[in-house]
Amino acid sequence: MNIEKLRSEHKVLNKYRYDLGVIDKGYNNRTLYINVGNNDIMEKSVTQFMKDKFIGGKGFGLYYLWNAVTPLTKWNDPENEIIISSGPIGGITQYPGSGKSLVVSLSPLTNIPIDSNVGGYFGPYLKFAGFDAIELQGKADKDVIIIIDGNKGTISIEEAPNEAIDSHILGEQLTEMYAENEEEKRNIAVVSSGTAAQHTSIGLLNFTFYDVRRKNIRLKQAGRGGIGTVFRDKHIKALVLKYVGVKGDLNHPGDQNKVNKTGIKMHKEIHDLDKLQNGMNQIGTANIIEVMDQYDLLPTHNYKFGSHKDTYKIASNVFKAKVTQNTPDGCWYGCSLGCAKGVDDFVLTTGPYKGNKVIVDGPEYENAAGLGANCGIFDADAILELNFYCDTYAIDTISFGTLTAFVMECYENGILNKDRTGGLELTFGNKDAVFELIHQMSRGEGFGKIAGMGVHKMKKYFAKEYGGDPDFLFDIGMEQKGLEFSEYMPKESLAQQGGFGLTNKGPQHDEAWLIFMDMVNNQIPSFEDKAEALHYYPMFRTWFGLNGLCKLPWNDIVPANNGCTDEPAKVPEHVQNYVDIFNAVTGKNIDKKELLIQSERVYNFQRIFNIRMGYGRRKNDKIPYRAMGPVTVEEYESRVERYDNQLKELLNFDVEGKSVDEKIKVTRKYREEQYEKLIDAVYKRRGWTMDGIPKIEKLQEIGMDLPELLEVIKEYQ
Amino acid sequence: MIRLNNRNCEWNEGLTVTELLKIKKYTFSQIIVSVNGKFIHNYEYPYTTILDGDDVKVIHLMAGG
């Protein structure tokens, strides 16, 4: 690639100089606003109000987005924004998992705010460059890149007509372009999207970090919700940030010593125990593939089943043998959990890059489950190739896996056929058809365009165009609020049904993952127990996204004595670590209780934002029946003993002589009623009305009774 | 009959913790086992016999997603 030629074809639209600042206890107290429609670049102050109520990260993102849009704004209107922000702890190098950013925008899938977390270097570098967040608004006429030099204090918006769009090439091009030499490549961070993001609603953003051992960029994803689609709709090709001089104290914490000590303790724990626990350093999140299968929780054939006889072909040991070991695979400095594994020299067999040797970043558990078992593809190399193309074409592996599984079940049921799919025989397990589907999404043609609308729109389309039964399509289409479900089977866990259905953004498991606690351990048997868990865990987990932190070091590694604590699922020692680090960085003095209140403020704000956008009510928390129980005879019969026993024990229902259809009907009525009772209990615990509206007294309790929020909710009290 | 994680569970004479884990297909390694409130170390699993009516907890420390 001729980098100089690519650069020479840039046209500078605006250039801006700013004074470099110094971070004070985790904050620059300044953010950056860029409008790619009129090329405005400006600095904004971070107020004490913002820090008190929103902390940073997702909090800042939601705050800025609220102020940018109106209730009528759609995702592809110019006033929609993409906001990227780390958080006050983000960028420290002493504690594992401290390099995350949160990206916020109105989602093309849901039309409500989506928040997506991502590793890579851009978030911390943005902070070191002088900004606690970046807002991107407007729409450019032609593809632009934005270049920030965090040492010189310059920002430029440049038309960039000829660089690639797919991330594995574009990331390399821009890293090469803006690094003075090989040594400097580690100082470049790129945010980019890809060709499929332009033609689907499931586009993602890739955030690079330069892998000095591999001498190649690596990609981390802000995967969920279609933010990459918004990015490309704005004709932004990439953001480039250059920062030289990463050090361990750039956040200027109030108590560096405390940050150091807490980090050292955690590194020792990881060093001693990771190999005995989850082996994150060796295989990352893929360590649970076979475990989920063994507990009948691996989503298989569009969430119909929870296990498959061929799972051994895609178990963690298979991928462990493929990923390169003994490399420091952390996605930010100082992460000793190092779970960003990669497969090197993988030869692609399909598509425009066929024959190329590439690095595949992954697989994460979600990829193996979604691209693999859920689509009936028990082929490790096929999963890796789909993983690669999802990343470089910039589409969410979770949404792609779940929507493809839905399409396959529609094909199985005759709602789709070769005529309707343009010749793609999209049956469970047909990896060749799935490869062609993803390449069509990249090219923006054929059935790829239809599938790329996502499950929510496909349900309506298939009912209207192909006469599909809308009730059946609703039951089997695993989406809620417009976002595809992530790759866990919630059918036998009422708590996890709530963990998916009662989220703000849609069924992503980052708020609560309660399957084992509920289904296996039976630790939350009553509605009140489940409601307590569905209050605590979403509030606790929200906190990571306010501060620039990764969730994995919280509970994918635990202290040796964690099992002896009162509430081992909460990992109390690690919660205290986070309190200590927050106080050490910011100079504040919060405790575990205040930590939760910080999250509650932002969580309730996001709920009210949804209400403001016309959603956010009880009816929007409904979930498809496939998430709750067996839709089809085949599903019921695959677990007949379990379901029959439940009918007998829980409902005193005599199953003798009853047809499967009758038993499905009784089971369904029971489970749907259970979900409604769960909603009642959760809303009560959260301080919301029975329609899911935060009560005014709740907002007063947490100090979020802001006039603009009261304005939205007062008519619903 | 025993109680396993607060649910009724079939029991047979001579049932050990190891056998119970096998029957229930509890293959996940990060578990905490207790019988009648007494913590059982993993090296004791093969030798710990569960009696009729015992209250057994097998708590999985599964972090999940």
Coordinates of N, CA, C and O in Angstrom, one line a residue, chain A residues 500-642:
Chain A
F500 N -32.1 -10.2 30.8 CA -32.1 -9.7 29.4 C -33.2 -8.8 29.2 O -33.1 -7.7 28.5
G501 N -34.4 -9.1 29.7 CA -35.6 -8.3 29.3 C -35.7 -6.9 30.0 O -36.3 -6.0 29.5
L502 N -35.1 -6.8 31.2 CA -35.3 -5.6 32.0 C -34.1 -4.7 31.9 O -33.8 -3.9 32.8
T503 N -33.3 -4.8 30.8 CA -32.2 -3.9 30.6 C -32.7 -2.6 30.0 O -33.8 -2.5 29.5
N504 N -31.8 -1.7 30.0 CA -32.1 -0.4 29.4 C -31.9 -0.5 27.8 O -32.7 0.0 27.1
K505 N -30.8 -1.1 27.4 CA -30.5 -1.0 26.0 C -31.0 -2.1 25.1 O -31.1 -2.0 23.9
G506 N -31.4 -3.2 25.8 CA -31.8 -4.4 25.0 C -31.1 -5.6 25.6 O -30.2 -5.4 26.5
P507 N -31.3 -6.8 25.1 CA -30.9 -8.0 25.8 C -29.4 -8.3 25.6 O -29.0 -9.3 24.9
Q508 N -28.6 -7.5 26.2 CA -27.2 -7.7 26.4 C -26.9 -8.1 27.8 O -27.5 -7.5 28.7
H509 N -26.0 -9.0 28.1 CA -25.9 -9.6 29.4 C -25.0 -8.8 30.3 O -24.6 -9.2 31.4
D510 N -24.6 -7.6 29.8 CA -23.6 -6.8 30.6 C -24.3 -6.2 31.9 O -23.6 -5.8 32.8
E511 N -25.6 -6.2 32.0 CA -26.2 -5.8 33.2 C -26.3 -6.9 34.2 O -26.0 -6.6 35.4
A512 N -26.7 -8.1 33.8 CA -26.8 -9.1 34.8 C -26.6 -10.5 34.1 O -27.1 -10.7 33.0
W513 N -25.8 -11.3 34.7 CA -25.6 -12.7 34.2 C -25.9 -13.6 35.4 O -25.0 -13.8 36.3
L514 N -27.1 -14.1 35.5 CA -27.6 -14.8 36.7 C -27.9 -16.2 36.5 O -28.5 -16.9 37.4
I515 N -27.6 -16.8 35.4 CA -28.1 -18.1 35.0 C -27.7 -19.2 36.1 O -28.5 -19.9 36.5
F516 N -26.4 -19.2 36.4 CA -26.0 -20.2 37.3 C -26.5 -20.0 38.7 O -27.0 -20.9 39.4
M517 N -26.5 -18.7 39.1 CA -27.0 -18.4 40.5 C -28.4 -18.8 40.7 O -28.8 -19.3 41.7
D518 N -29.2 -18.7 39.6 CA -30.6 -19.0 39.6 C -30.9 -20.4 39.3 O -31.4 -21.2 40.2
M519 N -30.5 -20.9 38.1 CA -30.9 -22.2 37.6 C -30.2 -23.3 38.3 O -30.8 -24.4 38.6
V520 N -28.9 -23.1 38.5 CA -28.1 -24.3 39.0 C -27.9 -24.2 40.5 O -28.2 -25.1 41.3
N521 N -27.5 -23.0 41.0 CA -27.3 -22.9 42.5 C -28.6 -22.7 43.3 O -28.6 -22.9 44.5
N522 N -29.6 -22.2 42.6 CA -30.9 -22.0 43.2 C -30.8 -21.0 44.4 O -31.3 -21.2 45.5
Q523 N -29.9 -20.0 44.3 CA -29.7 -19.1 45.4 C -30.6 -17.9 45.4 O -30.6 -17.1 46.4
I524 N -31.5 -17.8 44.4 CA -32.4 -16.6 44.4 C -33.8 -17.2 44.1 O -34.4 -16.9 43.1
P525 N -34.4 -18.0 45.0 CA -35.6 -18.7 44.7 C -36.8 -17.9 44.6 O -37.7 -18.1 43.8
S526 N -37.0 -16.8 45.4 CA -38.2 -16.1 45.5 C -38.1 -14.9 44.5 O -37.1 -14.5 44.0
F527 N -39.3 -14.3 44.2 CA -39.3 -13.2 43.3 C -38.5 -12.0 43.9 O -37.8 -11.3 43.2
E528 N -38.6 -11.9 45.3 CA -37.9 -10.8 45.9 C -36.4 -11.0 45.8 O -35.6 -10.1 45.6
D529 N -36.0 -12.3 45.9 CA -34.5 -12.6 45.8 C -34.1 -12.2 44.4 O -33.0 -11.6 44.2
K530 N -34.9 -12.6 43.4 CA -34.5 -12.3 42.0 C -34.5 -10.8 41.7 O -33.6 -10.3 41.1
A531 N -35.5 -10.1 42.3 CA -35.6 -8.7 42.1 C -34.3 -8.0 42.8 O -33.8 -7.0 42.2
E532 N -33.9 -8.5 43.9 CA -32.7 -7.9 44.6 C -31.5 -8.1 43.7 O -30.7 -7.2 43.5
A533 N -31.4 -9.3 43.1 CA -30.3 -9.6 42.2 C -30.4 -8.7 40.9 O -29.4 -8.2 40.4
L534 N -31.6 -8.5 40.5 CA -31.8 -7.7 39.3 C -31.8 -6.2 39.6 O -31.9 -5.4 38.7
H535 N -31.6 -5.9 40.8 CA -31.3 -4.5 41.2 C -29.7 -4.3 41.4 O -29.1 -3.5 40.8
Y536 N -29.2 -5.2 42.2 CA -27.8 -5.0 42.6 C -26.9 -5.2 41.4 O -26.0 -4.3 41.2
Y537 N -27.0 -6.3 40.6 CA -26.0 -6.5 39.6 C -26.1 -5.5 38.4 O -25.0 -5.0 38.0
P538 N -27.2 -5.1 37.9 CA -27.2 -4.1 36.9 C -26.6 -2.8 37.5 O -25.8 -2.1 36.8
M539 N -26.9 -2.4 38.7 CA -26.3 -1.2 39.2 C -24.8 -1.3 39.4 O -24.0 -0.5 39.0
F540 N -24.3 -2.5 39.9 CA -22.9 -2.6 40.1 C -22.2 -2.6 38.8 O -21.2 -2.0 38.6
R541 N -22.7 -3.4 37.8 CA -22.0 -3.6 36.6 C -22.1 -2.3 35.7 O -21.2 -2.0 34.9
T542 N -23.1 -1.5 35.9 CA -23.1 -0.2 35.2 C -21.9 0.7 35.6 O -21.4 1.4 34.8
W543 N -21.4 0.5 36.8 CA -20.3 1.3 37.3 C -19.1 1.2 36.5 O -18.3 2.2 36.4
F544 N -18.8 0.0 36.0 CA -17.6 -0.2 35.2 C -17.6 0.8 34.0 O -16.6 1.4 33.7
G545 N -18.8 0.9 33.4 CA -18.9 1.8 32.2 C -18.8 3.3 32.5 O -18.8 4.1 31.6
L546 N -18.9 3.7 33.8 CA -18.8 5.1 34.1 C -17.3 5.4 34.3 O -17.0 6.6 34.3
N547 N -16.5 4.4 34.5 CA -15.1 4.7 35.0 C -14.0 4.3 34.1 O -12.8 4.5 34.4
G548 N -14.3 3.6 33.0 CA -13.2 3.2 32.1 C -12.7 1.8 32.4 O -11.6 1.5 32.1
L549 N -13.5 0.9 33.0 CA -13.1 -0.4 33.5 C -13.7 -1.5 32.8 O -14.9 -1.5 32.3
C550 N -13.0 -2.6 32.7 CA -13.5 -3.9 32.2 C -14.1 -4.7 33.3 O -13.5 -4.7 34.4
K551 N -15.1 -5.4 33.0 CA -15.8 -6.2 34.0 C -15.0 -7.5 34.4 O -15.1 -8.0 35.5
L552 N -14.2 -8.0 33.4 CA -13.7 -9.4 33.6 C -12.8 -9.5 34.8 O -13.0 -10.5 35.5
P553 N -11.9 -8.6 35.2 CA -11.1 -8.8 36.4 C -12.0 -8.8 37.7 O -11.5 -9.2 38.7
W554 N -13.2 -8.3 37.6 CA -14.1 -8.4 38.8 C -14.4 -9.8 39.2 O -14.2 -10.2 40.3
N555 N -14.9 -10.6 38.2 CA -15.3 -12.0 38.7 C -14.9 -13.1 37.8 O -15.2 -14.2 38.0
D556 N -14.0 -12.8 36.8 CA -13.5 -13.9 36.0 C -12.2 -14.4 36.6 O -11.5 -15.3 36.1
I557 N -11.8 -13.8 37.7 CA -10.8 -14.3 38.6 C -11.2 -13.9 40.0 O -11.8 -12.8 40.2
V558 N -11.0 -14.8 41.0 CA -11.5 -14.4 42.3 C -10.4 -14.8 43.3 O -9.6 -15.7 43.1
P559 N -10.4 -14.1 44.5 CA -9.4 -14.4 45.5 C -9.6 -15.9 46.0 O -10.7 -16.4 45.9
A560 N -8.5 -16.4 46.5 CA -8.6 -17.8 47.0 C -9.6 -18.1 48.0 O -10.2 -19.2 48.1
N561 N -9.8 -17.1 48.9 CA -10.8 -17.3 50.0 C -12.2 -16.8 49.6 O -13.0 -16.6 50.5
N562 N -12.4 -16.4 48.4 CA -13.7 -15.8 48.0 C -14.9 -16.7 48.4 O -16.0 -16.2 48.8
G563 N -14.7 -18.0 48.3 CA -15.8 -19.0 48.5 C -16.3 -18.9 50.0 O -17.4 -19.3 50.3
C564 N -15.4 -18.4 50.9 CA -15.8 -18.4 52.3 C -16.5 -17.1 52.7 O -16.8 -16.9 53.8
T565 N -16.6 -16.1 51.8 CA -17.2 -14.9 52.1 C -18.7 -15.0 52.1 O -19.3 -16.1 51.6
D566 N -19.4 -14.0 52.6 CA -20.9 -14.1 52.8 C -21.6 -14.2 51.4 O -22.6 -14.9 51.2
E567 N -21.1 -13.4 50.5 CA -21.7 -13.4 49.2 C -20.7 -13.5 48.1 O -20.2 -12.6 47.4
P568 N -20.2 -14.8 47.9 CA -19.1 -15.0 46.9 C -19.4 -14.5 45.5 O -18.5 -14.1 44.8
A569 N -20.7 -14.5 45.1 CA -21.0 -14.0 43.7 C -20.6 -12.6 43.5 O -20.4 -12.1 42.4
K570 N -20.6 -11.8 44.6 CA -20.3 -10.4 44.5 C -18.8 -10.1 44.5 O -18.4 -9.0 44.2
V571 N -18.0 -11.1 44.9 CA -16.6 -11.0 45.0 C -16.2 -9.7 45.8 O -15.7 -8.8 45.3
P572 N -16.6 -9.8 47.1 CA -16.5 -8.5 47.9 C -15.1 -7.9 47.9 O -15.0 -6.7 48.0
E573 N -14.1 -8.7 47.9 CA -12.7 -8.1 48.0 C -12.5 -7.2 46.7 O -11.9 -6.1 46.8
H574 N -12.9 -7.7 45.6 CA -12.7 -6.9 44.4 C -13.6 -5.7 44.3 O -13.1 -4.6 43.9
V575 N -14.8 -5.8 44.9 CA -15.6 -4.6 45.0 C -14.9 -3.5 45.8 O -14.8 -2.3 45.5
Q576 N -14.3 -4.0 46.9 CA -13.5 -3.0 47.8 C -12.3 -2.5 47.0 O -12.0 -1.3 47.1
N577 N -11.7 -3.3 46.2 CA -10.6 -2.8 45.3 C -11.0 -1.6 44.5 O -10.3 -0.6 44.4
Y578 N -12.2 -1.8 43.9 CA -12.7 -0.7 43.0 C -13.0 0.6 43.8 O -12.7 1.7 43.3
V579 N -13.6 0.4 45.0 CA -13.8 1.6 45.8 C -12.5 2.3 46.1 O -12.4 3.5 46.0
D580 N -11.5 1.5 46.5 CA -10.2 2.0 46.9 C -9.6 2.7 45.7 O -9.0 3.8 45.9
I581 N -9.6 2.1 44.6 CA -9.0 2.8 43.4 C -9.7 4.0 43.0 O -9.1 5.1 42.7
F582 N -11.1 4.0 43.0 CA -11.8 5.2 42.7 C -11.4 6.4 43.6 O -11.1 7.5 43.2
N583 N -11.4 6.1 44.9 CA -11.0 7.1 45.9 C -9.6 7.5 45.7 O -9.3 8.7 45.8
A584 N -8.7 6.6 45.4 CA -7.3 6.9 45.3 C -7.1 7.8 44.1 O -6.3 8.7 44.1
V585 N -7.8 7.6 43.0 CA -7.6 8.4 41.8 C -8.3 9.7 41.9 O -7.7 10.8 41.7
T586 N -9.5 9.7 42.4 CA -10.3 11.0 42.4 C -10.2 11.8 43.6 O -10.6 13.0 43.6
G587 N -9.6 11.2 44.7 CA -9.6 12.0 45.9 C -10.9 12.0 46.7 O -11.0 12.6 47.7
K588 N -11.9 11.3 46.2 CA -13.2 11.3 46.9 C -13.1 10.2 47.9 O -12.1 9.5 48.2
N589 N -14.3 10.1 48.6 CA -14.3 9.1 49.7 C -15.6 8.3 49.7 O -16.5 8.4 50.6
I590 N -15.8 7.6 48.6 CA -17.1 6.8 48.5 C -16.9 5.5 49.2 O -15.8 5.1 49.5
D591 N -18.1 4.8 49.4 CA -18.0 3.5 50.0 C -18.9 2.6 49.0 O -19.3 3.1 47.9
K592 N -19.1 1.3 49.3 CA -19.8 0.4 48.4 C -21.2 0.9 48.1 O -21.7 0.8 47.0
K593 N -21.8 1.5 49.1 CA -23.2 2.0 49.0 C -23.2 3.1 48.0 O -24.1 3.2 47.1
E594 N -22.3 4.1 48.1 CA -22.3 5.2 47.2 C -21.9 4.8 45.8 O -22.4 5.4 44.9
L595 N -21.1 3.8 45.7 CA -20.8 3.3 44.4 C -22.1 2.9 43.6 O -22.2 3.3 42.4
L596 N -23.0 2.2 44.3 CA -24.2 1.8 43.7 C -25.1 3.0 43.4 O -25.8 3.0 42.3
I597 N -25.1 4.0 44.2 CA -25.9 5.2 44.0 C -25.4 5.9 42.7 O -26.2 6.4 41.9
Q598 N -24.1 6.0 42.6 CA -23.5 6.6 41.4 C -24.1 5.9 40.1 O -24.5 6.6 39.2
S599 N -24.2 4.6 40.1 CA -24.8 3.9 39.0 C -26.3 4.1 38.9 O -26.8 4.2 37.8
E600 N -26.9 4.1 40.0 CA -28.4 4.3 40.0 C -28.8 5.6 39.3 O -29.8 5.7 38.6
R601 N -28.0 6.6 39.5 CA -28.3 7.9 38.9 C -28.3 7.8 37.4 O -29.2 8.2 36.7
V602 N -27.2 7.2 36.9 CA -27.1 7.0 35.4 C -28.1 6.0 34.9 O -28.7 6.2 33.8
Y603 N -28.3 5.0 35.6 CA -29.3 3.9 35.2 C -30.7 4.5 35.0 O -31.3 4.3 34.0
N604 N -31.1 5.2 36.0 CA -32.5 5.8 35.9 C -32.5 6.9 34.9 O -33.5 7.1 34.2
F605 N -31.4 7.6 34.7 CA -31.4 8.6 33.6 C -31.6 7.9 32.3 O -32.3 8.4 31.4
Q606 N -30.9 6.8 32.1 CA -31.0 6.1 30.8 C -32.5 5.6 30.6 O -33.0 5.6 29.5
R607 N -33.1 5.1 31.7 CA -34.5 4.6 31.6 C -35.4 5.8 31.1 O -36.2 5.6 30.2
I608 N -35.2 6.9 31.7 CA -36.0 8.1 31.4 C -35.7 8.6 30.0 O -36.6 9.1 29.3
F609 N -34.5 8.5 29.6 CA -34.1 8.8 28.2 C -34.9 7.9 27.2 O -35.5 8.4 26.2
N610 N -35.0 6.6 27.6 CA -35.8 5.7 26.7 C -37.3 6.2 26.7 O -37.9 6.2 25.6
I611 N -37.8 6.6 27.8 CA -39.2 7.0 27.9 C -39.4 8.3 27.0 O -40.3 8.4 26.3
R612 N -38.4 9.1 27.1 CA -38.4 10.4 26.3 C -38.5 10.1 24.8 O -39.1 10.8 24.1
M613 N -37.8 9.0 24.4 CA -37.8 8.6 23.0 C -39.0 7.8 22.6 O -39.1 7.3 21.5
G614 N -39.9 7.6 23.5 CA -41.2 6.9 23.2 C -41.2 5.5 23.5 O -42.1 4.7 23.1
Y615 N -40.2 5.0 24.3 CA -40.1 3.6 24.7 C -40.1 3.6 26.2 O -40.8 4.3 26.9
G616 N -39.3 2.6 26.7 CA -39.0 2.6 28.2 C -40.2 2.3 29.1 O -40.2 2.7 30.3
R617 N -41.2 1.7 28.5 CA -42.4 1.3 29.4 C -42.5 -0.2 29.5 O -41.7 -0.9 28.9
R618 N -43.4 -0.6 30.3 CA -43.5 -2.1 30.6 C -43.7 -2.9 29.3 O -43.1 -3.9 29.2
K619 N -44.5 -2.4 28.4 CA -44.7 -3.1 27.2 C -43.4 -3.3 26.4 O -43.3 -4.3 25.6
N620 N -42.5 -2.4 26.6 CA -41.2 -2.6 25.9 C -40.2 -3.6 26.6 O -39.2 -3.9 26.0
D621 N -40.6 -4.0 27.7 CA -39.8 -5.0 28.5 C -40.3 -6.4 28.2 O -39.8 -7.4 28.8
K622 N -41.2 -6.6 27.3 CA -41.7 -7.9 26.9 C -40.6 -8.7 26.1 O -39.8 -8.0 25.4
I623 N -40.6 -10.0 26.3 CA -39.5 -10.8 25.6 C -40.2 -11.9 24.7 O -41.3 -12.3 25.0
P624 N -39.5 -12.3 23.7 CA -40.1 -13.3 22.8 C -40.2 -14.6 23.6 O -39.4 -14.9 24.5
Y625 N -41.2 -15.5 23.3 CA -41.5 -16.6 24.1 C -40.3 -17.6 24.0 O -40.0 -18.4 25.0
R626 N -39.5 -17.7 22.9 CA -38.4 -18.6 22.9 C -37.4 -18.3 24.0 O -36.7 -19.2 24.5
A627 N -37.4 -17.1 24.5 CA -36.5 -16.8 25.7 C -37.0 -17.3 27.0 O -36.3 -17.3 28.0
M628 N -38.3 -17.7 27.0 CA -39.0 -18.1 28.2 C -39.2 -19.6 28.3 O -39.4 -20.2 29.4
G629 N -39.5 -20.2 27.1 CA -39.9 -21.6 27.2 C -40.0 -22.2 25.8 O -39.7 -21.6 24.8
P630 N -40.4 -23.5 25.7 CA -40.5 -24.2 24.4 C -41.6 -23.7 23.5 O -42.7 -23.7 23.9
V631 N -41.2 -23.3 22.3 CA -42.2 -22.8 21.3 C -42.8 -24.0 20.5 O -43.9 -24.0 20.2
T632 N -41.9 -24.9 20.2 CA -42.3 -26.0 19.3 C -42.3 -27.3 20.0 O -41.7 -27.5 21.0
V633 N -43.0 -28.3 19.3 CA -43.1 -29.6 19.8 C -41.6 -30.2 20.0 O -41.3 -30.8 21.0
E634 N -40.8 -29.9 19.0 CA -39.4 -30.4 19.0 C -38.7 -29.9 20.2 O -38.0 -30.7 20.9
E635 N -38.9 -28.7 20.6 CA -38.2 -28.1 21.7 C -38.7 -28.8 23.0 O -38.0 -29.1 23.9
Y636 N -40.0 -28.9 23.1 CA -40.6 -29.5 24.3 C -40.1 -30.9 24.5 O -39.7 -31.4 25.6
E637 N -40.1 -31.7 23.4 CA -39.7 -33.1 23.5 C -38.2 -33.3 23.7 O -37.8 -34.3 24.3
S638 N -37.4 -32.2 23.4 CA -36.0 -32.4 23.7 C -35.7 -32.3 25.2 O -34.6 -32.7 25.7
R639 N -36.7 -31.8 26.0 CA -36.5 -31.7 27.4 C -37.8 -32.2 28.1 O -38.2 -31.6 29.1
V640 N -38.4 -33.2 27.6 CA -39.7 -33.6 28.0 C -39.8 -34.0 29.5 O -40.7 -33.6 30.2
E641 N -38.7 -34.6 30.0 CA -38.7 -35.0 31.4 C -38.8 -33.8 32.3 O -39.6 -33.7 33.2
R642 N -37.9 -32.8 32.0 CA -37.9 -31.6 32.7 C -39.2 -30.9 32.7 O -39.7 -30.5 33.7

